[in-house]
Short mmCIF file of N, CA and C in Angstrom, two decimals:
data_model
loop_
_atom_site.label_atom_id
_atom_site.label_comp_id
_atom_site.label_asym_id
_atom_site.label_seq_id
_atom_site.Cartn_x
_atom_site.Cartn_y
_atom_site.Cartn_z
N MET L 1 8.03 -27.52 -3.78
CA MET L 1 8.53 -27.28 -5.16
C MET L 1 9.83 -26.93 -4.91
N PRO L 2 10.88 -27.13 -5.81
CA PRO L 2 12.37 -26.62 -5.89
C PRO L 2 12.09 -25.00 -6.08
N LEU L 3 13.03 -24.15 -5.59
CA LEU L 3 13.28 -22.85 -5.78
C LEU L 3 13.28 -22.64 -7.14
N LYS L 4 14.17 -22.97 -7.99
CA LYS L 4 14.21 -22.60 -9.57
C LYS L 4 12.76 -22.55 -10.28
N PRO L 5 12.08 -23.58 -10.23
CA PRO L 5 10.77 -23.37 -10.87
C PRO L 5 9.97 -22.53 -10.19
N LEU L 6 9.89 -22.20 -9.07
CA LEU L 6 9.18 -20.98 -8.43
C LEU L 6 9.60 -19.64 -8.87
N VAL L 7 11.04 -19.52 -8.91
CA VAL L 7 11.65 -18.23 -9.52
C VAL L 7 11.06 -18.02 -10.87
N ILE L 8 11.28 -19.10 -11.65
CA ILE L 8 10.87 -19.03 -13.22
C ILE L 8 9.63 -18.53 -13.22
N ARG L 9 8.40 -19.22 -12.47
CA ARG L 9 7.16 -19.04 -12.45
C ARG L 9 6.85 -17.59 -12.08
N TYR L 10 7.35 -17.27 -11.19
CA TYR L 10 6.96 -15.60 -10.60
C TYR L 10 8.09 -14.64 -11.05
N ARG L 11 8.88 -15.00 -11.92
CA ARG L 11 9.71 -14.17 -12.44
C ARG L 11 9.60 -12.67 -12.43
N ARG L 12 8.38 -12.48 -13.16
CA ARG L 12 7.76 -10.93 -13.44
C ARG L 12 7.52 -10.16 -12.17
N ILE L 13 6.70 -10.99 -11.36
CA ILE L 13 6.54 -10.37 -10.03
C ILE L 13 7.78 -10.23 -9.28
N LEU L 14 8.61 -11.09 -9.20
CA LEU L 14 9.95 -10.66 -8.67
C LEU L 14 10.81 -9.62 -9.26
N THR L 15 10.47 -9.45 -10.52
CA THR L 15 11.03 -8.30 -11.14
C THR L 15 10.75 -6.99 -10.67
N VAL L 16 8.90 -7.09 -10.78
CA VAL L 16 8.60 -5.65 -10.17
C VAL L 16 9.14 -5.50 -8.77
N LEU L 17 8.94 -6.32 -7.85
CA LEU L 17 9.43 -6.16 -6.41
C LEU L 17 11.01 -5.84 -6.60
N ALA L 18 11.80 -6.24 -7.22
CA ALA L 18 13.18 -5.90 -7.47
C ALA L 18 13.27 -4.30 -7.78
N PHE L 19 12.30 -4.01 -8.88
CA PHE L 19 12.42 -2.78 -9.28
C PHE L 19 12.07 -1.71 -8.09
N LEU L 20 10.87 -2.14 -7.21
CA LEU L 20 10.49 -1.27 -6.42
C LEU L 20 11.35 -1.30 -5.25
N LEU L 21 12.05 -2.18 -4.82
CA LEU L 21 13.23 -2.13 -4.09
C LEU L 21 14.31 -1.30 -4.35
N ALA L 22 14.68 -1.60 -5.74
CA ALA L 22 15.65 -0.57 -6.18
C ALA L 22 15.45 0.89 -6.22
N LEU L 23 14.19 1.10 -6.55
CA LEU L 23 13.68 2.50 -6.33
C LEU L 23 13.82 3.04 -4.71
N GLY L 24 13.42 2.17 -4.04
CA GLY L 24 13.71 2.35 -2.38
C GLY L 24 14.94 2.95 -2.12
N LEU L 25 15.70 2.07 -2.49
CA LEU L 25 17.14 2.30 -2.22
C LEU L 25 17.72 3.26 -2.70
N ILE L 26 17.39 3.71 -4.08
CA ILE L 26 17.85 5.02 -4.66
C ILE L 26 17.21 6.26 -3.91
N ALA L 27 16.13 6.01 -3.59
CA ALA L 27 15.47 7.34 -2.82
C ALA L 27 16.20 7.44 -1.56
N HIS L 28 16.47 6.35 -1.07
CA HIS L 28 17.03 6.46 0.46
C HIS L 28 18.77 6.79 0.24
N ALA L 29 19.33 6.44 -0.65
CA ALA L 29 20.88 6.97 -0.79
C ALA L 29 21.04 8.33 -1.49
N THR L 30 19.98 8.71 -2.10
CA THR L 30 20.47 10.17 -2.89
C THR L 30 19.43 11.08 -1.85
N LEU L 31 19.01 10.82 -0.97
CA LEU L 31 17.91 11.66 -0.21
C LEU L 31 16.63 12.04 -0.83
N LEU L 32 16.39 11.65 -1.94
CA LEU L 32 15.27 11.91 -2.77
C LEU L 32 14.02 11.92 -2.17
N GLN L 33 13.74 11.19 -0.79
CA GLN L 33 12.41 11.11 -0.17
C GLN L 33 12.21 12.45 0.34
N ASP L 34 13.36 13.29 0.52
CA ASP L 34 13.01 14.60 1.19
C ASP L 34 12.26 15.70 0.23
N GLU L 35 12.52 15.36 -1.17
CA GLU L 35 11.66 16.10 -2.33
C GLU L 35 10.23 16.00 -2.07
N PHE L 36 9.73 14.83 -1.39
CA PHE L 36 8.33 14.53 -1.30
C PHE L 36 7.69 14.96 0.18
N SER L 37 8.23 15.95 0.68
CA SER L 37 7.58 16.65 1.93
C SER L 37 6.61 17.79 1.49
N VAL L 38 5.58 17.88 2.35
CA VAL L 38 4.79 18.82 2.24
C VAL L 38 5.39 20.37 2.00
N ALA L 39 6.45 20.51 2.98
CA ALA L 39 7.29 21.64 2.68
C ALA L 39 7.94 22.01 1.30
N HIS L 40 8.69 20.88 0.82
CA HIS L 40 9.19 21.02 -0.46
C HIS L 40 8.47 21.28 -1.44
N LEU L 41 7.40 20.53 -1.44
CA LEU L 41 6.24 20.64 -2.50
C LEU L 41 5.59 22.20 -2.60
N ARG L 42 5.35 22.65 -1.41
CA ARG L 42 4.90 24.13 -1.30
C ARG L 42 5.89 24.94 -1.99
N LEU L 43 7.27 24.80 -1.84
CA LEU L 43 8.31 25.47 -2.46
C LEU L 43 8.27 25.40 -3.99
N VAL L 44 8.03 24.23 -4.53
CA VAL L 44 8.14 23.90 -5.80
C VAL L 44 6.88 24.66 -6.55
N LEU L 45 5.87 24.77 -5.87
CA LEU L 45 4.51 25.33 -6.35
C LEU L 45 4.60 26.78 -6.26
N HIS L 46 5.29 27.45 -5.19
CA HIS L 46 5.40 28.80 -5.22
C HIS L 46 6.26 29.28 -6.16
N ALA L 47 7.40 28.51 -6.55
CA ALA L 47 8.27 29.07 -7.39
C ALA L 47 7.51 29.81 -8.74
N ASN L 48 6.97 29.15 -9.68
CA ASN L 48 6.39 29.97 -10.85
C ASN L 48 5.16 29.00 -11.22
N LEU L 49 3.91 29.23 -11.25
CA LEU L 49 2.94 28.56 -11.41
C LEU L 49 3.00 27.58 -12.46
N LEU L 50 3.49 27.85 -13.63
CA LEU L 50 3.73 26.81 -14.86
C LEU L 50 4.63 25.87 -14.46
N SER L 51 6.02 26.30 -14.33
CA SER L 51 7.22 25.45 -14.04
C SER L 51 6.65 24.57 -12.73
N GLY L 52 6.15 25.26 -11.76
CA GLY L 52 5.73 24.53 -10.50
C GLY L 52 4.91 23.50 -10.83
N ILE L 53 3.74 23.80 -11.50
CA ILE L 53 3.02 22.72 -11.76
C ILE L 53 3.50 21.50 -12.61
N ALA L 54 4.37 21.81 -13.55
CA ALA L 54 5.17 20.76 -14.45
C ALA L 54 6.03 20.06 -13.40
N ALA L 55 6.74 20.43 -12.31
CA ALA L 55 7.48 20.04 -11.40
C ALA L 55 6.92 19.19 -10.48
N PHE L 56 5.56 19.92 -10.11
CA PHE L 56 4.64 18.95 -9.33
C PHE L 56 4.19 17.75 -9.88
N VAL L 57 3.86 17.72 -11.17
CA VAL L 57 3.37 16.87 -11.87
C VAL L 57 4.52 15.46 -11.94
N LEU L 58 5.58 15.80 -12.20
CA LEU L 58 6.73 14.87 -12.31
C LEU L 58 6.97 14.52 -10.83
N LEU L 59 7.18 15.18 -9.88
CA LEU L 59 7.41 14.54 -8.42
C LEU L 59 6.37 13.64 -8.26
N PHE L 60 5.01 13.85 -8.47
CA PHE L 60 3.89 13.15 -8.14
C PHE L 60 4.05 11.82 -8.90
N ALA L 61 4.32 11.68 -10.06
CA ALA L 61 4.82 10.42 -10.91
C ALA L 61 5.82 9.70 -10.36
N VAL L 62 6.90 10.24 -10.29
CA VAL L 62 7.94 9.75 -9.34
C VAL L 62 7.77 9.11 -7.97
N GLY L 63 7.10 9.82 -7.26
CA GLY L 63 6.69 9.64 -5.95
C GLY L 63 5.79 8.57 -5.94
N ASN L 64 4.74 8.48 -6.71
CA ASN L 64 3.75 7.57 -6.77
C ASN L 64 4.58 6.08 -7.21
N LEU L 65 5.17 6.06 -8.02
CA LEU L 65 6.21 4.97 -8.43
C LEU L 65 6.97 4.58 -7.04
N MET L 66 7.44 5.45 -6.30
CA MET L 66 8.19 4.99 -5.08
C MET L 66 7.37 4.65 -3.83
N GLN L 67 6.15 4.70 -3.89
CA GLN L 67 5.15 4.21 -2.95
C GLN L 67 4.93 5.58 -2.15
N VAL L 68 5.06 6.98 -2.52
CA VAL L 68 4.49 8.00 -1.72
C VAL L 68 3.15 8.28 -1.77
N PRO L 69 2.52 8.43 -0.81
CA PRO L 69 1.08 8.56 -1.07
C PRO L 69 0.67 9.78 -1.37
N GLY L 70 -0.46 9.99 -2.35
CA GLY L 70 -0.76 10.94 -2.98
C GLY L 70 -1.57 12.28 -2.31
N TRP L 71 -1.76 11.80 -0.89
CA TRP L 71 -2.44 13.08 -0.28
C TRP L 71 -1.44 13.95 0.02
N ILE L 72 -0.06 13.73 0.15
CA ILE L 72 0.96 14.59 0.45
C ILE L 72 0.90 15.70 -0.75
N PHE L 73 0.90 15.35 -1.80
CA PHE L 73 0.98 15.99 -3.07
C PHE L 73 -0.30 17.07 -3.18
N LEU L 74 -1.56 16.47 -2.73
CA LEU L 74 -2.80 17.05 -2.69
C LEU L 74 -2.67 18.41 -1.44
N ALA L 75 -2.42 17.92 -0.45
CA ALA L 75 -2.36 18.70 0.63
C ALA L 75 -1.28 20.03 0.16
N SER L 76 -0.27 19.75 -0.34
CA SER L 76 0.55 20.83 -0.74
C SER L 76 0.00 21.55 -1.69
N ALA L 77 -0.60 21.20 -2.79
CA ALA L 77 -1.37 21.88 -3.91
C ALA L 77 -2.48 22.72 -3.18
N VAL L 78 -3.26 22.22 -2.35
CA VAL L 78 -4.52 23.09 -1.89
C VAL L 78 -4.08 23.92 -0.90
N VAL L 79 -3.05 23.95 -0.07
CA VAL L 79 -2.42 25.01 0.58
C VAL L 79 -2.13 25.99 -0.17
N VAL L 80 -1.22 25.75 -1.18
CA VAL L 80 -0.53 26.82 -1.97
C VAL L 80 -1.45 27.40 -3.04
N LEU L 81 -2.15 26.65 -3.67
CA LEU L 81 -2.92 27.13 -4.80
C LEU L 81 -4.23 27.35 -4.64
N GLY L 82 -4.94 26.99 -3.44
CA GLY L 82 -5.96 27.06 -3.14
C GLY L 82 -6.85 25.80 -3.45
N ARG L 83 -8.20 25.67 -3.15
CA ARG L 83 -9.10 24.55 -3.26
C ARG L 83 -9.56 24.18 -4.84
N THR L 84 -9.52 25.13 -5.62
CA THR L 84 -10.05 24.77 -7.09
C THR L 84 -8.73 24.58 -7.92
N THR L 85 -7.86 25.43 -7.82
CA THR L 85 -6.56 25.31 -8.49
C THR L 85 -5.57 24.34 -8.23
N GLY L 86 -5.65 24.03 -6.89
CA GLY L 86 -4.72 22.75 -6.46
C GLY L 86 -5.69 21.41 -6.63
N GLY L 87 -7.00 21.52 -6.71
CA GLY L 87 -7.60 20.51 -6.93
C GLY L 87 -7.37 19.88 -8.43
N LEU L 88 -7.44 20.74 -9.15
CA LEU L 88 -7.09 20.84 -10.67
C LEU L 88 -5.75 20.17 -10.95
N ALA L 89 -4.75 20.95 -10.28
CA ALA L 89 -3.29 20.64 -10.26
C ALA L 89 -3.22 19.13 -10.01
N THR L 90 -3.99 18.69 -8.89
CA THR L 90 -3.61 17.17 -8.26
C THR L 90 -4.29 16.42 -9.29
N TYR L 91 -5.54 16.61 -9.77
CA TYR L 91 -6.27 15.61 -10.67
C TYR L 91 -5.27 15.15 -11.96
N LEU L 92 -4.60 16.46 -12.37
CA LEU L 92 -3.67 16.45 -13.54
C LEU L 92 -2.62 15.62 -13.16
N ALA L 93 -2.08 15.76 -12.12
CA ALA L 93 -1.00 15.04 -11.71
C ALA L 93 -1.11 13.66 -11.26
N ALA L 94 -2.42 13.53 -10.69
CA ALA L 94 -2.80 12.08 -10.30
C ALA L 94 -2.90 11.34 -11.43
N CYS L 95 -3.74 11.63 -12.47
CA CYS L 95 -3.88 10.90 -13.60
C CYS L 95 -2.48 10.67 -14.32
N THR L 96 -1.71 11.52 -14.42
CA THR L 96 -0.43 11.60 -15.04
C THR L 96 0.44 10.53 -14.46
N SER L 97 0.28 10.55 -13.06
CA SER L 97 1.16 9.58 -12.29
C SER L 97 0.83 8.17 -12.40
N CYS L 98 -0.65 8.02 -12.58
CA CYS L 98 -1.15 6.62 -12.78
C CYS L 98 -0.86 6.21 -14.12
N VAL L 99 -1.05 6.85 -15.00
CA VAL L 99 -0.47 6.63 -16.42
C VAL L 99 0.93 6.07 -16.49
N CYS L 100 1.81 6.76 -15.86
CA CYS L 100 3.27 6.51 -15.88
C CYS L 100 3.48 5.39 -15.20
N THR L 101 2.89 5.01 -13.72
CA THR L 101 3.06 3.88 -12.91
C THR L 101 2.56 2.59 -14.04
N PHE L 102 1.40 2.85 -14.50
CA PHE L 102 0.74 1.76 -15.69
C PHE L 102 1.96 1.26 -16.52
N TRP L 103 2.44 2.14 -17.35
CA TRP L 103 3.26 1.89 -18.43
C TRP L 103 4.60 1.33 -18.05
N VAL L 104 5.04 1.86 -16.82
CA VAL L 104 6.45 1.26 -16.09
C VAL L 104 6.20 0.00 -15.68
N VAL L 105 5.09 -0.27 -14.94
CA VAL L 105 5.04 -1.56 -14.22
C VAL L 105 4.65 -2.53 -15.12
N ARG L 106 3.65 -2.30 -16.31
CA ARG L 106 3.30 -3.14 -17.21
C ARG L 106 4.44 -3.59 -18.02
N SER L 107 5.40 -2.63 -18.30
CA SER L 107 6.41 -3.12 -19.23
C SER L 107 7.32 -4.02 -18.54
N ILE L 108 7.50 -3.80 -17.04
CA ILE L 108 8.41 -4.87 -16.43
C ILE L 108 7.54 -6.15 -16.11
N GLY L 109 6.25 -6.19 -15.76
CA GLY L 109 5.53 -7.27 -15.30
C GLY L 109 4.54 -7.66 -16.03
N SER L 110 4.40 -7.15 -17.16
CA SER L 110 3.24 -7.59 -18.01
C SER L 110 2.04 -7.83 -17.31
N ASP L 111 1.28 -8.91 -17.52
CA ASP L 111 0.10 -9.16 -16.73
C ASP L 111 0.31 -10.34 -15.81
N ALA L 112 1.28 -10.20 -14.96
CA ALA L 112 1.68 -11.24 -14.19
C ALA L 112 0.96 -11.69 -13.20
N LEU L 113 -0.19 -11.10 -12.74
CA LEU L 113 -1.34 -11.41 -11.89
C LEU L 113 -2.25 -12.44 -12.69
N GLN L 114 -2.48 -12.43 -13.57
CA GLN L 114 -3.35 -13.38 -14.38
C GLN L 114 -2.71 -14.60 -14.46
N ARG L 115 -1.53 -14.59 -14.32
CA ARG L 115 -0.42 -15.92 -14.58
C ARG L 115 -0.43 -16.64 -13.33
N LEU L 116 -0.68 -16.26 -12.20
CA LEU L 116 -0.70 -16.56 -10.76
C LEU L 116 -1.23 -18.17 -10.82
N ASP L 117 -0.65 -19.00 -10.32
CA ASP L 117 -1.25 -20.35 -9.98
C ASP L 117 -2.00 -20.17 -8.49
N SER L 118 -2.88 -19.50 -8.59
CA SER L 118 -3.97 -19.12 -7.36
C SER L 118 -5.13 -19.02 -7.68
N LYS L 119 -6.27 -19.77 -7.02
CA LYS L 119 -7.67 -19.89 -7.68
C LYS L 119 -8.21 -18.40 -6.60
N PHE L 120 -7.36 -17.90 -5.86
CA PHE L 120 -7.74 -16.79 -5.04
C PHE L 120 -7.57 -15.57 -6.08
N ALA L 121 -6.18 -15.59 -6.69
CA ALA L 121 -5.90 -14.57 -7.40
C ALA L 121 -6.62 -14.50 -8.70
N ALA L 122 -6.95 -15.83 -9.24
CA ALA L 122 -7.68 -15.81 -10.37
C ALA L 122 -9.19 -15.36 -10.27
N ARG L 123 -9.82 -15.66 -9.10
CA ARG L 123 -11.11 -15.10 -8.74
C ARG L 123 -11.18 -13.60 -8.84
N LEU L 124 -10.22 -12.99 -7.96
CA LEU L 124 -10.10 -11.29 -8.10
C LEU L 124 -9.93 -10.79 -9.36
N VAL L 125 -8.91 -11.13 -10.24
CA VAL L 125 -8.47 -10.93 -11.59
C VAL L 125 -10.01 -11.03 -12.36
N ALA L 126 -10.66 -12.15 -12.45
CA ALA L 126 -11.88 -12.40 -13.11
C ALA L 126 -12.85 -11.40 -12.78
N ARG L 127 -13.10 -10.95 -11.48
CA ARG L 127 -14.14 -10.20 -11.05
C ARG L 127 -13.57 -8.66 -11.55
N LEU L 128 -12.37 -8.31 -11.66
CA LEU L 128 -11.88 -6.90 -12.21
C LEU L 128 -12.26 -6.84 -13.56
N HIS L 129 -12.03 -7.92 -14.26
CA HIS L 129 -12.18 -8.08 -15.60
C HIS L 129 -13.62 -8.10 -16.27
N ALA L 130 -14.48 -8.63 -15.16
CA ALA L 130 -15.92 -8.63 -15.49
C ALA L 130 -16.65 -7.32 -15.96
N HIS L 131 -16.14 -6.28 -15.08
CA HIS L 131 -16.59 -4.97 -15.41
C HIS L 131 -15.45 -4.02 -15.27
N PRO L 132 -14.25 -4.04 -15.84
CA PRO L 132 -13.01 -3.40 -15.55
C PRO L 132 -13.27 -1.64 -15.43
N VAL L 133 -13.83 -0.92 -16.16
CA VAL L 133 -13.90 0.32 -16.11
C VAL L 133 -14.62 0.79 -14.63
N ARG L 134 -15.88 -0.08 -14.48
CA ARG L 134 -16.59 0.21 -13.08
C ARG L 134 -15.90 0.22 -11.98
N ASN L 135 -14.98 -1.09 -12.25
CA ASN L 135 -14.07 -1.58 -11.06
C ASN L 135 -12.87 -0.74 -10.74
N VAL L 136 -12.31 -0.47 -11.56
CA VAL L 136 -11.19 0.59 -11.55
C VAL L 136 -11.82 1.97 -11.12
N ALA L 137 -12.71 2.56 -11.40
CA ALA L 137 -13.53 3.83 -11.10
C ALA L 137 -13.67 3.44 -9.63
N LEU L 138 -14.44 2.41 -9.20
CA LEU L 138 -14.76 2.17 -7.69
C LEU L 138 -13.44 2.18 -6.92
N LEU L 139 -12.45 1.37 -7.38
CA LEU L 139 -11.12 1.44 -6.57
C LEU L 139 -10.58 2.60 -6.40
N ARG L 140 -10.51 3.29 -7.45
CA ARG L 140 -9.91 4.83 -7.47
C ARG L 140 -10.57 5.76 -6.46
N THR L 141 -12.28 5.50 -6.63
CA THR L 141 -12.77 6.49 -5.45
C THR L 141 -12.55 6.03 -4.20
N LEU L 142 -12.28 4.83 -3.91
CA LEU L 142 -11.92 4.40 -2.33
C LEU L 142 -10.35 4.53 -2.19
N PHE L 143 -9.68 4.17 -3.15
CA PHE L 143 -8.21 4.25 -2.65
C PHE L 143 -7.39 5.35 -3.45
N GLN L 144 -7.93 6.02 -4.34
CA GLN L 144 -7.21 6.98 -5.13
C GLN L 144 -6.09 6.52 -5.72
N THR L 145 -4.93 7.12 -5.72
CA THR L 145 -3.62 6.99 -6.31
C THR L 145 -2.74 5.67 -5.58
N LEU L 146 -3.41 4.99 -4.56
CA LEU L 146 -2.57 4.27 -3.61
C LEU L 146 -1.49 3.49 -4.49
N PRO L 147 -0.31 3.66 -4.07
CA PRO L 147 0.60 2.99 -4.90
C PRO L 147 0.50 1.42 -5.27
N ALA L 148 -0.05 0.84 -4.34
CA ALA L 148 -0.34 -0.67 -4.53
C ALA L 148 -1.32 -1.01 -5.17
N LEU L 149 -2.32 -0.12 -5.23
CA LEU L 149 -3.31 -0.17 -6.25
C LEU L 149 -2.76 -0.20 -7.75
N ASN L 150 -2.07 0.97 -7.77
CA ASN L 150 -1.46 1.02 -9.24
C ASN L 150 -0.53 -0.14 -9.83
N TYR L 151 0.23 -0.51 -8.94
CA TYR L 151 0.97 -1.81 -9.34
C TYR L 151 0.15 -2.85 -9.79
N THR L 152 -0.94 -3.12 -8.88
CA THR L 152 -1.86 -4.36 -8.83
C THR L 152 -2.63 -4.26 -10.33
N LEU L 153 -3.20 -3.11 -10.36
CA LEU L 153 -3.91 -2.95 -11.64
C LEU L 153 -3.07 -3.00 -12.92
N ALA L 154 -1.92 -2.40 -13.07
CA ALA L 154 -1.08 -2.59 -13.98
C ALA L 154 -0.80 -3.96 -14.09
N LEU L 155 -0.48 -4.96 -13.23
CA LEU L 155 -0.29 -6.26 -13.52
C LEU L 155 -1.47 -7.09 -13.73
N SER L 156 -2.60 -6.54 -13.66
CA SER L 156 -3.88 -7.35 -13.89
C SER L 156 -4.17 -7.96 -15.17
N GLY L 157 -3.56 -7.21 -16.34
CA GLY L 157 -3.96 -7.67 -17.57
C GLY L 157 -5.18 -6.77 -18.15
N ILE L 158 -5.74 -5.90 -17.29
CA ILE L 158 -6.87 -4.97 -18.15
C ILE L 158 -6.25 -4.14 -19.07
N SER L 159 -6.95 -3.67 -20.05
CA SER L 159 -6.59 -2.88 -20.97
C SER L 159 -5.97 -1.36 -20.46
N PHE L 160 -5.02 -0.81 -21.23
CA PHE L 160 -4.79 0.73 -20.85
C PHE L 160 -5.95 1.53 -20.95
N ARG L 161 -6.99 1.26 -21.85
CA ARG L 161 -8.02 2.11 -22.18
C ARG L 161 -9.04 1.94 -20.86
N GLN L 162 -9.21 0.75 -20.49
CA GLN L 162 -9.98 0.47 -19.43
C GLN L 162 -9.41 1.16 -18.14
N TYR L 163 -8.36 0.89 -17.83
CA TYR L 163 -7.52 1.53 -16.82
C TYR L 163 -7.89 3.06 -16.73
N LEU L 164 -7.62 3.75 -17.86
CA LEU L 164 -7.35 5.12 -18.24
C LEU L 164 -8.99 5.75 -17.70
N LEU L 165 -10.00 4.88 -18.36
CA LEU L 165 -11.22 5.53 -18.28
C LEU L 165 -11.64 5.29 -16.76
N GLY L 166 -11.33 4.30 -16.35
CA GLY L 166 -11.73 3.96 -14.85
C GLY L 166 -10.89 5.02 -13.90
N THR L 167 -9.75 5.25 -14.08
CA THR L 167 -8.92 6.33 -13.36
C THR L 167 -9.53 7.82 -13.59
N LEU L 168 -9.64 8.29 -14.86
CA LEU L 168 -10.23 9.42 -14.92
C LEU L 168 -11.78 9.58 -14.30
N LEU L 169 -12.53 8.66 -14.19
CA LEU L 169 -13.81 8.64 -13.75
C LEU L 169 -13.77 8.53 -12.13
N GLY L 170 -13.00 7.65 -11.60
CA GLY L 170 -12.79 7.36 -10.16
C GLY L 170 -12.18 8.55 -9.22
N LEU L 171 -11.34 9.46 -9.79
CA LEU L 171 -10.54 10.33 -9.09
C LEU L 171 -11.38 11.47 -8.63
N PRO L 172 -12.19 12.13 -9.50
CA PRO L 172 -12.52 13.43 -9.03
C PRO L 172 -13.30 13.55 -7.75
N LEU L 173 -14.04 12.61 -7.52
CA LEU L 173 -14.89 12.80 -6.08
C LEU L 173 -14.05 12.85 -5.03
N PRO L 174 -12.90 11.91 -4.86
CA PRO L 174 -12.33 11.96 -3.64
C PRO L 174 -11.03 13.15 -3.60
N ILE L 175 -10.78 13.39 -4.72
CA ILE L 175 -9.78 14.76 -4.82
C ILE L 175 -10.77 15.91 -4.12
N ALA L 176 -11.89 15.94 -4.94
CA ALA L 176 -12.80 17.11 -4.49
C ALA L 176 -13.02 17.18 -2.89
N LEU L 177 -13.37 15.94 -2.24
CA LEU L 177 -13.54 15.82 -1.06
C LEU L 177 -12.49 16.15 -0.13
N TYR L 178 -11.25 15.59 -0.62
CA TYR L 178 -9.85 15.98 0.13
C TYR L 178 -9.53 17.37 -0.19
N CYS L 179 -10.04 18.22 -1.22
CA CYS L 179 -9.74 19.52 -1.31
C CYS L 179 -10.36 20.34 -0.38
N VAL L 180 -11.71 20.15 -0.18
CA VAL L 180 -12.50 20.55 0.96
C VAL L 180 -11.79 20.45 2.04
N PHE L 181 -11.56 19.32 2.52
CA PHE L 181 -10.83 18.97 3.81
C PHE L 181 -9.67 19.80 3.97
N PHE L 182 -8.43 19.71 3.14
CA PHE L 182 -7.44 20.19 3.24
C PHE L 182 -7.62 21.77 3.48
N ASN L 183 -8.69 22.35 2.50
CA ASN L 183 -8.88 23.68 2.43
C ASN L 183 -9.37 24.18 3.77
N PHE L 184 -10.28 23.60 4.46
CA PHE L 184 -10.74 23.71 5.69
C PHE L 184 -9.63 23.66 6.79
N ILE L 185 -8.65 22.82 6.86
CA ILE L 185 -7.37 22.75 7.52
C ILE L 185 -6.79 23.81 7.39
N ALA L 186 -6.30 24.10 6.22
CA ALA L 186 -5.50 25.40 5.86
C ALA L 186 -6.09 26.82 6.26
N ALA L 187 -7.25 26.80 6.24
CA ALA L 187 -7.90 28.12 6.67
C ALA L 187 -7.86 28.36 8.27
N HIS L 188 -7.81 26.98 8.94
CA HIS L 188 -8.00 27.11 10.37
C HIS L 188 -6.83 26.76 11.22
N LEU L 189 -5.81 26.38 10.60
CA LEU L 189 -4.51 26.25 11.02
C LEU L 189 -3.34 26.91 10.34
N PRO L 190 -2.50 27.40 11.18
CA PRO L 190 -1.40 28.07 10.40
C PRO L 190 -0.23 27.32 9.33
N LEU L 191 -1.10 26.86 8.40
CA LEU L 191 0.02 26.27 7.42
C LEU L 191 0.60 26.94 6.23
N ALA L 192 -0.27 27.71 5.77
CA ALA L 192 0.08 28.70 4.85
C ALA L 192 1.11 29.55 5.08
#
């Protein structure tokens, strides 16, 4: 198949990939990636609880769009704020981040995965759509805020309501487990 029809057929996915590449280049050129270190996030949270959490939520949302793993934010929050407050701050930030990613990616790529000319992709999307809330919750439990998962779910064509419910239901357990883990690490290693 000639290149032009392929580009036209997959233009939405290509646009999302171009967006992702642009974010990466901006982060690299502006040294924005330095803002996503555990040390910097600890400073942000130490500044002032309310403004620190607001900045933390914003950094989590931007970082997740830029493919920064969520555990970095969780570890920082638990070390600085403790297991319970850090976990709650991370849950708020993770849910906000997932919602932001959904709307940004959906506005760029629409339901591009449903439109792929692939039997394999069609089967995966059909399975997701069979029980969307349950499947999103399960995927969130297993992969939390994995940026690739966020992008994939946003492009899958499921409704925002299904995405949000699955996200809200799927994140508490892994966040709680990570909070216990990072709290244990912080108590036994000189991190704080």
